[in-house]
Coordinates of C-alpha atoms and ligand atoms in Angstrom, one line a residue:
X1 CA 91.5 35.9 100.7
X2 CA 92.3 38.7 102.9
X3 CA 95.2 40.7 104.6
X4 CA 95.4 40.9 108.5
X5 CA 96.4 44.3 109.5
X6 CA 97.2 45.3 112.9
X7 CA 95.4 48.2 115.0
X8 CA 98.4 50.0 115.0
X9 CA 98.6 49.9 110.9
X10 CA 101.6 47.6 110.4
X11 CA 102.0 46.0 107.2
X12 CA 100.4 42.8 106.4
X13 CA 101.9 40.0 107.4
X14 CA 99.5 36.8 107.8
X15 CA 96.5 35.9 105.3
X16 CA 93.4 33.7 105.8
X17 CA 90.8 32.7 103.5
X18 CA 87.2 33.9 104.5
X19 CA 83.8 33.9 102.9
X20 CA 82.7 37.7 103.9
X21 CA 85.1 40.4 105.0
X22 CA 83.2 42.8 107.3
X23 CA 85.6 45.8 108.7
X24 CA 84.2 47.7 112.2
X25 CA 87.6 49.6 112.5
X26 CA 85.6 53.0 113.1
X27 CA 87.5 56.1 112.2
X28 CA 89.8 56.5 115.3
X29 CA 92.9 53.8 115.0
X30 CA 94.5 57.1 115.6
X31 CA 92.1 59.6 118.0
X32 CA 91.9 62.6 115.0
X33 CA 93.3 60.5 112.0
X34 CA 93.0 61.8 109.1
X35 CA 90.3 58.3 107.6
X36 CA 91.0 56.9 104.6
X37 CA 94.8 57.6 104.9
X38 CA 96.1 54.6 107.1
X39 CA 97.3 51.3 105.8
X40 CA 94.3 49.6 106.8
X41 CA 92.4 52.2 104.7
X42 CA 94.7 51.6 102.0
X43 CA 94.2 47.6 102.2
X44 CA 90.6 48.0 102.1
X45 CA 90.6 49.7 98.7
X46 CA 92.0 46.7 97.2
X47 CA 88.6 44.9 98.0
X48 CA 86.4 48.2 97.6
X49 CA 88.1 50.4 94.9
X50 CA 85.0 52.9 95.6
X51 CA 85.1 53.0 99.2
X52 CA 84.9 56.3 100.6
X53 CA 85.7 56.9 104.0
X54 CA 82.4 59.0 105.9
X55 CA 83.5 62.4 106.7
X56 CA 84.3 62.8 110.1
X57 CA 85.0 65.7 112.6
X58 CA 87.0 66.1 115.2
X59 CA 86.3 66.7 118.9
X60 CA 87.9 67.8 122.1
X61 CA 87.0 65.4 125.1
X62 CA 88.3 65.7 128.6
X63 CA 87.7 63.9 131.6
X64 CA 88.2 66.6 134.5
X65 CA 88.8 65.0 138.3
X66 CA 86.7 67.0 140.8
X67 CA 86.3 67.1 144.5
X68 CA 83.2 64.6 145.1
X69 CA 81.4 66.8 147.6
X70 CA 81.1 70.0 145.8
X71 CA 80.1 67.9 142.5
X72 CA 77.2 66.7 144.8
X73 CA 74.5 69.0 143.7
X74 CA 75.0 68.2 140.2
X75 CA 74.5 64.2 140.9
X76 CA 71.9 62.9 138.5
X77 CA 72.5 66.4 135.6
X78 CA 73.6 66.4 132.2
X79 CA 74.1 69.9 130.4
X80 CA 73.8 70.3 126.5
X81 CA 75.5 74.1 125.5
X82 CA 74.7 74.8 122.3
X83 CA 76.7 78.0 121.8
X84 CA 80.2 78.9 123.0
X85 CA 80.9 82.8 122.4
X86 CA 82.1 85.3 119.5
X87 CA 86.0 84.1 120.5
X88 CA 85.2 80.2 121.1
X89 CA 83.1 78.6 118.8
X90 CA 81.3 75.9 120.0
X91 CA 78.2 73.9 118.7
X92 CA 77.9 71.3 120.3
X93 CA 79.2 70.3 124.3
X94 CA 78.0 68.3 127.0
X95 CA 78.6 68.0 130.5
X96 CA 78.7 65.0 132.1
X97 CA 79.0 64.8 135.9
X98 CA 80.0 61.6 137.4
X99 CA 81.5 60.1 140.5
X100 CA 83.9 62.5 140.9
X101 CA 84.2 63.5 137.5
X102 CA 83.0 65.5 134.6
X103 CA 83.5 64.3 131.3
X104 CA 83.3 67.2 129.0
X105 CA 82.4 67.1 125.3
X106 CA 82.9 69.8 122.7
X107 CA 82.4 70.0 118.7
X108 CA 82.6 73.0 117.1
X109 CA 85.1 75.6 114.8
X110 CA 87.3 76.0 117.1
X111 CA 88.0 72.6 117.6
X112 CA 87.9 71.5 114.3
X113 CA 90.6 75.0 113.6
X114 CA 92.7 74.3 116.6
X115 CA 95.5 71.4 116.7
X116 CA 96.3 69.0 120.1
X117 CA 98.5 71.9 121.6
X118 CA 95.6 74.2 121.6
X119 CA 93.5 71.4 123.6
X120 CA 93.8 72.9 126.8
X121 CA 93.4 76.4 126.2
X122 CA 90.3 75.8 124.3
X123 CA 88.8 73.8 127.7
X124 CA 90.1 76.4 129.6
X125 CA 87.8 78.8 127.9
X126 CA 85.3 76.9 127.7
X127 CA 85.0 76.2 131.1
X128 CA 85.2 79.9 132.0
X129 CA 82.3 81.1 129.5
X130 CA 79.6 82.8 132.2
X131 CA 76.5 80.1 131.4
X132 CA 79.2 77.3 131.9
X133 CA 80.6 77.8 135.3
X134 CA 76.9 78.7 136.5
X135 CA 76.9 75.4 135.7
X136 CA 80.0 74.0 137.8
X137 CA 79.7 74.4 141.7
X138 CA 81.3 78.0 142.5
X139 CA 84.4 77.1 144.1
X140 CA 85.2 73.9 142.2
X141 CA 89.2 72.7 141.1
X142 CA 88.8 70.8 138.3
X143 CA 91.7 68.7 136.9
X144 CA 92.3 67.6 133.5
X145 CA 93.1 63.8 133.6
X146 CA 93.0 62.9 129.8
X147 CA 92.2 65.3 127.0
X148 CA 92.5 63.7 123.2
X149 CA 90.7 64.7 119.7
X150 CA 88.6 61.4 118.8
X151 CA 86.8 61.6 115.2
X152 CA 82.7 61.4 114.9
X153 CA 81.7 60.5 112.1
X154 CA 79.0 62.7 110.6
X155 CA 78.1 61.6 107.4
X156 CA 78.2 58.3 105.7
X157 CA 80.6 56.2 103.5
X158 CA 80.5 55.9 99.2
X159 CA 80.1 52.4 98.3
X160 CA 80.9 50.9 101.7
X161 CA 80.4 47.4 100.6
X162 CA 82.2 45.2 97.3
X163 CA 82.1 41.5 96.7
X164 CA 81.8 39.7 99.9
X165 CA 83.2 42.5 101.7
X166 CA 81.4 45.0 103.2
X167 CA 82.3 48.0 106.2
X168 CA 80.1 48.8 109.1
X169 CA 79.8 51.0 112.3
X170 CA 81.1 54.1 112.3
X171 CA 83.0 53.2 109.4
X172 CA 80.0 53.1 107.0
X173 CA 77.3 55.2 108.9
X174 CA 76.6 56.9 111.9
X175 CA 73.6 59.6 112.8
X176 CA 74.8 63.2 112.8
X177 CA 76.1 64.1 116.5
X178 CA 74.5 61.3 118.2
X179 CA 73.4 57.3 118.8
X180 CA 77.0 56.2 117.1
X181 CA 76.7 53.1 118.8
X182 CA 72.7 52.7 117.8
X183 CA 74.1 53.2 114.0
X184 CA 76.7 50.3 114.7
X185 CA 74.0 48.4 115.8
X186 CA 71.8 49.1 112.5
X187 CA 74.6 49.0 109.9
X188 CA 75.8 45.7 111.5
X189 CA 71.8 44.0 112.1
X190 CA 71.2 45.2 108.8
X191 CA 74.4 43.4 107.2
X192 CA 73.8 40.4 109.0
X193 CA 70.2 40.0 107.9
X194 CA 71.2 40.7 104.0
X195 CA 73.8 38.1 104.6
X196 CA 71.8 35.1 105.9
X197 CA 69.0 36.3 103.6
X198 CA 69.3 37.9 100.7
X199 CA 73.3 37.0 99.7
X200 CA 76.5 37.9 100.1
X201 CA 77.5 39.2 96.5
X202 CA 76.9 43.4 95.4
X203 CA 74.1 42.7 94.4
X204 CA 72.3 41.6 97.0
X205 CA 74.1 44.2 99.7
X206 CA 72.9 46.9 97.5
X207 CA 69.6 45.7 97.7
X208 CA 69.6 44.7 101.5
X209 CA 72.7 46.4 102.9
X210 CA 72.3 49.6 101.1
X211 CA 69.3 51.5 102.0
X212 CA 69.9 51.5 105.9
X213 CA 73.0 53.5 105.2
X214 CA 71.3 55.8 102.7
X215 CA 68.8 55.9 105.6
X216 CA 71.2 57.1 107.9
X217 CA 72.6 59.4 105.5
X218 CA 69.4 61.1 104.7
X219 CA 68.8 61.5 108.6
X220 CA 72.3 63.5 108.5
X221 CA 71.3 65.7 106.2
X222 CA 68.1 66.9 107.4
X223 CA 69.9 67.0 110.7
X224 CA 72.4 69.6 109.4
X225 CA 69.6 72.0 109.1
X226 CA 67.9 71.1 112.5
X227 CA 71.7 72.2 113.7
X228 CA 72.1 74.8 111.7
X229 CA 68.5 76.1 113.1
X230 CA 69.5 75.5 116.7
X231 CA 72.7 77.4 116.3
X232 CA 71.3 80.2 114.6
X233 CA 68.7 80.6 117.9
X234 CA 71.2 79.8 120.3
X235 CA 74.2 82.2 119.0
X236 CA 71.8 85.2 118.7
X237 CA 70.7 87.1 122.4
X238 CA 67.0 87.8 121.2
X239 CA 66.2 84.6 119.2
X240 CA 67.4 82.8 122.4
X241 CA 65.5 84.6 125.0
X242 CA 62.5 84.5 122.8
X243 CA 62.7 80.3 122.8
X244 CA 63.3 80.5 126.1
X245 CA 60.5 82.8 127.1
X246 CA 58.6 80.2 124.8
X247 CA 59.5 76.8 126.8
X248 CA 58.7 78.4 130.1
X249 CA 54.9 80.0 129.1
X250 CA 54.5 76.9 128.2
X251 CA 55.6 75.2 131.4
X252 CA 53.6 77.3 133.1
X253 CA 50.3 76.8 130.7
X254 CA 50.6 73.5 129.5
X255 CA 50.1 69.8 130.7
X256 CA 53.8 68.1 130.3
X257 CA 52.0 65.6 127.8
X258 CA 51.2 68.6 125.6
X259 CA 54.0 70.5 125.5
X260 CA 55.4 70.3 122.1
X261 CA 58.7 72.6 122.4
X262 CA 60.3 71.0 126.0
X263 CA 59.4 67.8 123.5
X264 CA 61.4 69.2 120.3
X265 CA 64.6 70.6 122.7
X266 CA 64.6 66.7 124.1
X267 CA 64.4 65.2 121.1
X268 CA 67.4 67.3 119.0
X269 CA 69.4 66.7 122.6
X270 CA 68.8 63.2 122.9
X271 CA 68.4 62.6 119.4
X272 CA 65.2 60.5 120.3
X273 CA 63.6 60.9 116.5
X274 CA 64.8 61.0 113.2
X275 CA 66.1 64.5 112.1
X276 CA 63.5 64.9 109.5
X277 CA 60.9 64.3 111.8
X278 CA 62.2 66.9 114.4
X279 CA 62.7 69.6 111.6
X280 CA 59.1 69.0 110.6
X281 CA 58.0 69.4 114.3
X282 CA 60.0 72.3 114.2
X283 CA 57.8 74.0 111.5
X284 CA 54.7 72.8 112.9
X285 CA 51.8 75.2 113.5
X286 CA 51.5 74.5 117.0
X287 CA 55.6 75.0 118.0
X288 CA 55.3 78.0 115.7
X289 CA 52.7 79.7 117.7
X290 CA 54.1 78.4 121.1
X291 CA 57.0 80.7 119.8
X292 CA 55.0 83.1 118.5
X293 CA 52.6 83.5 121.5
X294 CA 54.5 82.6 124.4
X295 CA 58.0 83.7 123.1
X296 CA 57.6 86.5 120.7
X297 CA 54.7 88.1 122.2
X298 CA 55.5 87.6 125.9
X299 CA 59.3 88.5 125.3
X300 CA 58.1 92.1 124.2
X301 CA 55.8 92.4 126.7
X302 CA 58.3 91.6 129.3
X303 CA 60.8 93.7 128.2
X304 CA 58.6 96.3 128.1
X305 CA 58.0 96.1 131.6
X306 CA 61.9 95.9 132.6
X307 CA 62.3 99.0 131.3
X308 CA 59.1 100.2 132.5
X309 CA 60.4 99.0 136.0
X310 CA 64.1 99.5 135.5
X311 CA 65.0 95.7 135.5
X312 CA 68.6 95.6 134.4
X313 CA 70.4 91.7 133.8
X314 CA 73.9 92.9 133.7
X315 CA 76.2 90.4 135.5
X316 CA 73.7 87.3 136.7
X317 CA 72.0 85.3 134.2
X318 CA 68.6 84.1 133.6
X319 CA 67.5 81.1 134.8
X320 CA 63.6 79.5 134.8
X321 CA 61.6 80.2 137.6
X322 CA 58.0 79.6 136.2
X323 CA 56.8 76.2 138.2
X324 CA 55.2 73.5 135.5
X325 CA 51.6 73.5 135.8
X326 CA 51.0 69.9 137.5
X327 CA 54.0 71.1 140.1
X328 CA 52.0 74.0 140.7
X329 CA 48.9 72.4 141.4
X330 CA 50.8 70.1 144.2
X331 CA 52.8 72.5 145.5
X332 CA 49.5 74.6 146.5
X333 CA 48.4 71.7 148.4
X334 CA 51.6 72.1 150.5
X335 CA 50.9 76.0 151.1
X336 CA 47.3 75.8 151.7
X337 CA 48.3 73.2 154.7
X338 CA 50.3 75.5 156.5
X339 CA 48.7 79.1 155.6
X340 CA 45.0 79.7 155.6
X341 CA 44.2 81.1 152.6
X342 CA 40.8 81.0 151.7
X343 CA 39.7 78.3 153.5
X344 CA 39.4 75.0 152.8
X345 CA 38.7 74.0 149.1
X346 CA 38.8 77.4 148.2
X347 CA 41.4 79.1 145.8
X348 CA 42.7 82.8 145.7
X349 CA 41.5 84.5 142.7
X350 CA 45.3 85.5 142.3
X351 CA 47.9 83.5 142.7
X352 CA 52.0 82.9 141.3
X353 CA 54.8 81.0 142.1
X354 CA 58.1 80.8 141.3
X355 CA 61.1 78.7 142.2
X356 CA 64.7 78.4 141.8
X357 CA 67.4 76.1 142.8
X358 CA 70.1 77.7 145.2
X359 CA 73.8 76.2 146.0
X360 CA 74.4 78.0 149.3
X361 CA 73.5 77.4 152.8
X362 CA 69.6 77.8 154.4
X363 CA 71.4 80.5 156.7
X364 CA 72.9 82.5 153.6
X365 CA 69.3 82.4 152.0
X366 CA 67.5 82.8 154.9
X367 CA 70.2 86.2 155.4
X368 CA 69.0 87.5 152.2
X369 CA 65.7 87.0 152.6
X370 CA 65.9 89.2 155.8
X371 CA 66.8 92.1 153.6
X372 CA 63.3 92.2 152.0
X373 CA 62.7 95.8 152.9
X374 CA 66.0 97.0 153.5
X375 CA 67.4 100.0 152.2
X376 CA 71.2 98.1 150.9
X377 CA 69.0 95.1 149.2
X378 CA 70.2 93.9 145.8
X379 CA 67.1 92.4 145.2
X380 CA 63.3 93.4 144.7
X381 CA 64.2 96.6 143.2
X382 CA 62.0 97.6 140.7
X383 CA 61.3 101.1 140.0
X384 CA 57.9 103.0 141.0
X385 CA 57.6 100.2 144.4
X386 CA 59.0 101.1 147.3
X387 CA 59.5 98.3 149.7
X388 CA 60.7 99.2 153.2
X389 CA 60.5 97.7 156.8
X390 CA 58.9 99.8 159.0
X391 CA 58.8 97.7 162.0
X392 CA 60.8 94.9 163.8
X393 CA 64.1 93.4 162.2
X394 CA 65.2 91.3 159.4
X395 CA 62.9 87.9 160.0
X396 CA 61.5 88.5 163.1
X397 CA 57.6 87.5 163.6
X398 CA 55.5 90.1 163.6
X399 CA 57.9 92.3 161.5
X400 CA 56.0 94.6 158.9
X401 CA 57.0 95.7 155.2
X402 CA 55.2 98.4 153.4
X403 CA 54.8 97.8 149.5
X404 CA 54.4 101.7 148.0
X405 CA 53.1 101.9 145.0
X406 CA 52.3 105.1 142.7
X407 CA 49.1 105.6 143.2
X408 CA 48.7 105.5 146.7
X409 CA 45.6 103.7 147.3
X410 CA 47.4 100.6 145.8
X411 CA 50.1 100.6 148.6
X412 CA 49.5 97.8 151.9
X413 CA 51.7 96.5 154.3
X414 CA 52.4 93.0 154.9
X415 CA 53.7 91.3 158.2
X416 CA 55.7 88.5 159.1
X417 CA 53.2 86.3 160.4
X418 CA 55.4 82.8 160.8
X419 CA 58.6 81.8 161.0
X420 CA 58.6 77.7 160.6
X421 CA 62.4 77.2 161.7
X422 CA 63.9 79.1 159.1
X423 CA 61.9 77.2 156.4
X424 CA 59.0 78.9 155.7
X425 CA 58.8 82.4 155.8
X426 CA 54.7 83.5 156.1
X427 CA 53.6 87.5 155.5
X428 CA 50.2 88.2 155.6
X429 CA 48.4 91.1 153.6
X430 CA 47.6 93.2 156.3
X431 CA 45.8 96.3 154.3
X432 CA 45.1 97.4 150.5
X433 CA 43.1 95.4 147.7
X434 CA 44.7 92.2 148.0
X435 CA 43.9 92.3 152.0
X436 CA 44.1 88.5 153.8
X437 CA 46.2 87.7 150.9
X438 CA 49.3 85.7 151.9
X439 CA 53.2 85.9 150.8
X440 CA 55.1 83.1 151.1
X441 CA 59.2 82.1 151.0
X442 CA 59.9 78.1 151.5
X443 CA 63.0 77.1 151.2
X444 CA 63.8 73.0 150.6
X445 CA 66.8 71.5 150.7
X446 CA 67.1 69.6 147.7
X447 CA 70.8 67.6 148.6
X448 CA 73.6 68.7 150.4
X449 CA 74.0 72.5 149.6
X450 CA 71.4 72.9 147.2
X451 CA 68.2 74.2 148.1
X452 CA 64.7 75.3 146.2
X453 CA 63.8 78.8 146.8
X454 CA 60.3 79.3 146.3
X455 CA 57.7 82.2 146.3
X456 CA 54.2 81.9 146.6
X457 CA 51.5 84.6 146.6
X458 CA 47.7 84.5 146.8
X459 CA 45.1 87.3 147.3
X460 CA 41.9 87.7 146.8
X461 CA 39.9 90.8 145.3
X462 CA 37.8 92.8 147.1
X463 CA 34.2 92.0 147.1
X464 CA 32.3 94.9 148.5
X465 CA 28.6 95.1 149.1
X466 CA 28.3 98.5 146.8
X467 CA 27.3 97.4 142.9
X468 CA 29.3 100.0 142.1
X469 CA 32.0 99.4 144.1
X470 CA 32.1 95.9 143.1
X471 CA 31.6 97.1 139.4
X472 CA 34.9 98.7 140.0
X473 CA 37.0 96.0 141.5
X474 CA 35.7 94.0 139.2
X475 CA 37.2 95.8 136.4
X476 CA 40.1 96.2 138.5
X477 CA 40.7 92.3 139.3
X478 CA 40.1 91.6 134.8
X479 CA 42.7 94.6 133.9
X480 CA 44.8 93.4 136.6
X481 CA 48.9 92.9 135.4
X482 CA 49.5 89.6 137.0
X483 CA 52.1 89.2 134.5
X484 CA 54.2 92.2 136.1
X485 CA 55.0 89.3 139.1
X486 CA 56.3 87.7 137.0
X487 CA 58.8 89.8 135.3
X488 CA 59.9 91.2 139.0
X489 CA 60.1 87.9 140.5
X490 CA 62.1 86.0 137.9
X491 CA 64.3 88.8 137.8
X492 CA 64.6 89.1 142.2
X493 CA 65.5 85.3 142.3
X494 CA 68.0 85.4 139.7
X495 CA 69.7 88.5 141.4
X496 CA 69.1 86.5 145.2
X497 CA 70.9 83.4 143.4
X498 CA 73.9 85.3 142.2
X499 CA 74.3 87.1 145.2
X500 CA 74.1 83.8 147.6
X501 CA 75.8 81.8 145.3
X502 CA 78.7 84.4 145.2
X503 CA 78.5 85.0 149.2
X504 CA 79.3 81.0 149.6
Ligands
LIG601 C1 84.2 60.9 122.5 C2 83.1 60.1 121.9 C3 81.9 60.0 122.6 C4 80.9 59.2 122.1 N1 79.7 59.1 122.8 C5 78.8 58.3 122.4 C6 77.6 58.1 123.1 O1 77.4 58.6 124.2 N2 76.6 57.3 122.6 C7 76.7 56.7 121.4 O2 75.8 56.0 121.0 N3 77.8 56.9 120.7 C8 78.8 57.7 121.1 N4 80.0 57.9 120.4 C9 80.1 57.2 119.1 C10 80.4 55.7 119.2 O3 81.5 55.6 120.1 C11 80.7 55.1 117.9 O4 79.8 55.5 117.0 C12 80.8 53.6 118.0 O5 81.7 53.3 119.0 C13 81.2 53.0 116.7 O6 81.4 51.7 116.8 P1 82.4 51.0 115.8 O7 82.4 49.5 116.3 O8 82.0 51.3 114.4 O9 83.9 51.6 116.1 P2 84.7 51.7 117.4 O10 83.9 51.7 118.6 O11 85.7 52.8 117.1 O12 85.5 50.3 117.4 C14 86.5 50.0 116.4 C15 87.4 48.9 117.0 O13 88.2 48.4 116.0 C16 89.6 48.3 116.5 N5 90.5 48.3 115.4 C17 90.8 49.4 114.6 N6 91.7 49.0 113.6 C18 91.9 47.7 113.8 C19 92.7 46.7 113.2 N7 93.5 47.0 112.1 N8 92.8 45.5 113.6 C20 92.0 45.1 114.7 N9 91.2 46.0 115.4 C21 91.2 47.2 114.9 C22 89.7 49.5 117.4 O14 90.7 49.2 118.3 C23 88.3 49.5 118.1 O15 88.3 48.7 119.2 C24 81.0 58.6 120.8 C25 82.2 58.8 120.1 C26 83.2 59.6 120.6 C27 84.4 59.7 119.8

């Protein structure tokens, strides 16, 4: 026998006799209910005495209408923000771009502190946090359609099955922060299989029924500490550049098959894995010394050389620029077409790219570009090199820009040898060691507004007929800092972003 209850909670009113009761109410007959404490809740006990409803948490979700153009350039993203700021504390937010719309997604203290009234102020600043809105287009109006506090469940339920009677879905089970509809599908496959199999009595559920959920329960508590972990790097400036630092060295080293960290951030996004699985992988030699080689080491080194070169950050953020190896390889291809290089087949023995995506016009890029050698540039600044024009104007073929450098042999001049319709921007090394050598802007439209800014640069060492000589540039060419590029590059194309972005 069993009690029909509505949705909204009123009291019973009708029975029916059935052979199995299964409940997939989840935890949100009201959105941020308090489970457990509803009528439906209360019926349920009658069959389960032990139930216990899974702990739950609350979220803030919004649906925000935005103009479909300027949303454009963020067709086909989704955005996982780990970390909110000292006043708003978020752990957890996603951003969801869709036909004229963004759904956004946040879990965290201040959500679980705040009550509905605070709902909007909470997006508000959310929405206003500096590596958020580099995320939004720069001039976008975004309009709050629906905003409401739905539970998650994030844990699982005590005893969530009796006699004949048993609770699935996110009423029994779901995986911490993610898949809540793959955990309805498991509690409920699982159920139905101990049903038609095994039996419907205690017994049997706790032998069939049972151990999915204390699988899925398991999973959530080894996924507290992969959270815990993630906000701990994410919350703290250092331990967050450092990871950072660490997924792009291994962009830039490592086949995407082999890269073990851009695999880990995937997997604790996506949830692709079990929890204990990823906090393993996260302990595993090989992620520890991608960390500790290509994060901790390189993070020192580089800072080193911003202060070395008097690279300051303030006001524009970081954002990668190191091109994954396989890109790399095919993107040469396209330079080596239109600059001659070497010659065919033949590679520079130096070379480095970067790229970065732009929202802006070609025009507005192109603009800043020109200022490569100016005196008023915001970019390309770095102390000890002295980059000036000192012939022809901003863009124009044949157009020449001195590098200085401290020690005065090291100083050459490069000149504007092409200008491919405002696409392609060719200097060629026109003096110095790295003579022949080429420097290269493209710029590619990617959609409507957005564009990829890219940098190439490829020299050669100089080979003269003197052993000695050659002994030299030898040593030269093997103590060379390549990694200095690097460093001034990354930071330029940041600093050229903000500044187009913010011209547009
Ligand atoms: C904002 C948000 C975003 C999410 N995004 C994702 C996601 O992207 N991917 C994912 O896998 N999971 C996601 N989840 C989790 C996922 O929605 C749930 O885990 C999943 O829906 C649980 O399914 P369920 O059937 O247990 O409960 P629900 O989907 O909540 O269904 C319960 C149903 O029971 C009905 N009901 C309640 N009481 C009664 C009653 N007394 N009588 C009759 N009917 C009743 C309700 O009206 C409801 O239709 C999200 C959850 C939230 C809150």
């Amino acid at each position: 026998m069993a009690y029909c209850v509505g949705p909204t909670g009123e009291a019973p009113n009708e029975s029916v006799e059935v052979d199995f009761l299964v409940l997939a109410a989840g935890v949100n007959r009201a959105p941020g209910m308090e489970p457990g404490s509803d009528s439906l809740s209360r019926a349920l006990r009658e069959f389960m005495p032990r139930f216990r409803s899974p702990q739950v948490r609350r979220s803030l979700i919004c649906e925000l209408q935005a103009d479909e153009e300027s949303l454009q350039f963020m067709s086909g993203e989704l955005h996982f923000a780990q970390y909110g700021s000292r006043d708003i504390k978020i752990e957890m937010s996603s951003l969801i771009p869709k036909d004229g719309y963004v759904t956004v997604a946040l879990l965290g203290r201040s959500v679980d502190e705040a009550d509905r009234s605070d709902n909007a102020r909470i997006l508000q600043e959310f929405l206003e946090l500096p590596h958020i809105r580099r995320l939004l287009p720069g001039k976008l109006d975004l309009t709050p359609l629906c905003i409401c506090n739905p539970n998650m469940t994030v844990g699982a339920a005590r005893h969530p099955f009796g006699h004949r009677t048993a609770v699935i879905g996110d009423m029994a089970a779901s995986r911490l922060y993610k898949d809540g509809i793959l955990s309805a599908f498991l509690t409920a496959s699982a159920l139905a299989d101990c049903i038609s199999e095994t039996g419907v009595d205690q017994r049997s559920l706790k032998k069939k029924y049972w151990p999915v959920i204390k699988r899925l329960r398991r999973d959530t508590w080894w996924g507290k500490f992969v959270f815990l972990l993630n906000r701990v790097t994410f919350s703290n400036r250092v331990l967050s550049r450092i990871l950072y630092q660490a997924v792009m060295s291994e962009r830039k080293t490592k086949p995407q098959s082999k890269r073990k960290l851009a695999h880990l951030l995937w997997r604790i996004a996506s949830g692709d894995d079990t929890y204990a699985r990823i906090f393993i992988s996260m302990f595993h030699p090989a992620t520890l010394a991608a960390v500790g080689i290509g994060g901790i080491l390189v993070t020192a080194r580089n800072y080193l050389a911003e202060l070395v070169l008097d690279l300051k950050w303030g006001g524009f953020g970081r954002h990668p620029t190191a091109i994954p190896m396989e890109v790399f390889d095919a993107k040469r291809l396209q330079f080596a077409k239109v600059v001659d290089i070497e010659g065919p087949g033949q590679r520079p023995e130096f070379e480095s790219m970067y790229s970065i995506k732009i929202r802006g016009t070609q025009e507005a890029i192109l603009r800043q570009l020109g200022k490569f050698g100016d005196q008023d540039r915001q970019f390309f600044k770095p102390r000890a090199i002295k980059v000036h024009r000192t012939s022809g104007q901003p863009n124009e073929v044949g157009s020449v820009v001195r590098y200085g450098l401290p020690l005065r042999w090291l100083a050459f001049s490069i000149i504007l040898e092409r200008n491919l319709e405002g696409q392609c921007l060719i200097y060629r090394i026109r003096n110095g060691f790295a003579k022949g050598g080429v420097q290269v802007f493209v710029i590619s439209p990617i959609r409507k507004r957005l564009y990829l800014l890219s940098i190439y640069i490829g020299f050669s060492f100089p080979r003269p007929k003197n052993p000695l000589k050659r002994v030299a540039w030898l040593a030269f060419k093997l103590a060379f800092p390549g990694f200095v590029h690097d460093v001034i590059w990354n930071h330029s194309l940041c600093k050229l972003k903000d500044l187009i972005e913010n011209d547009a």
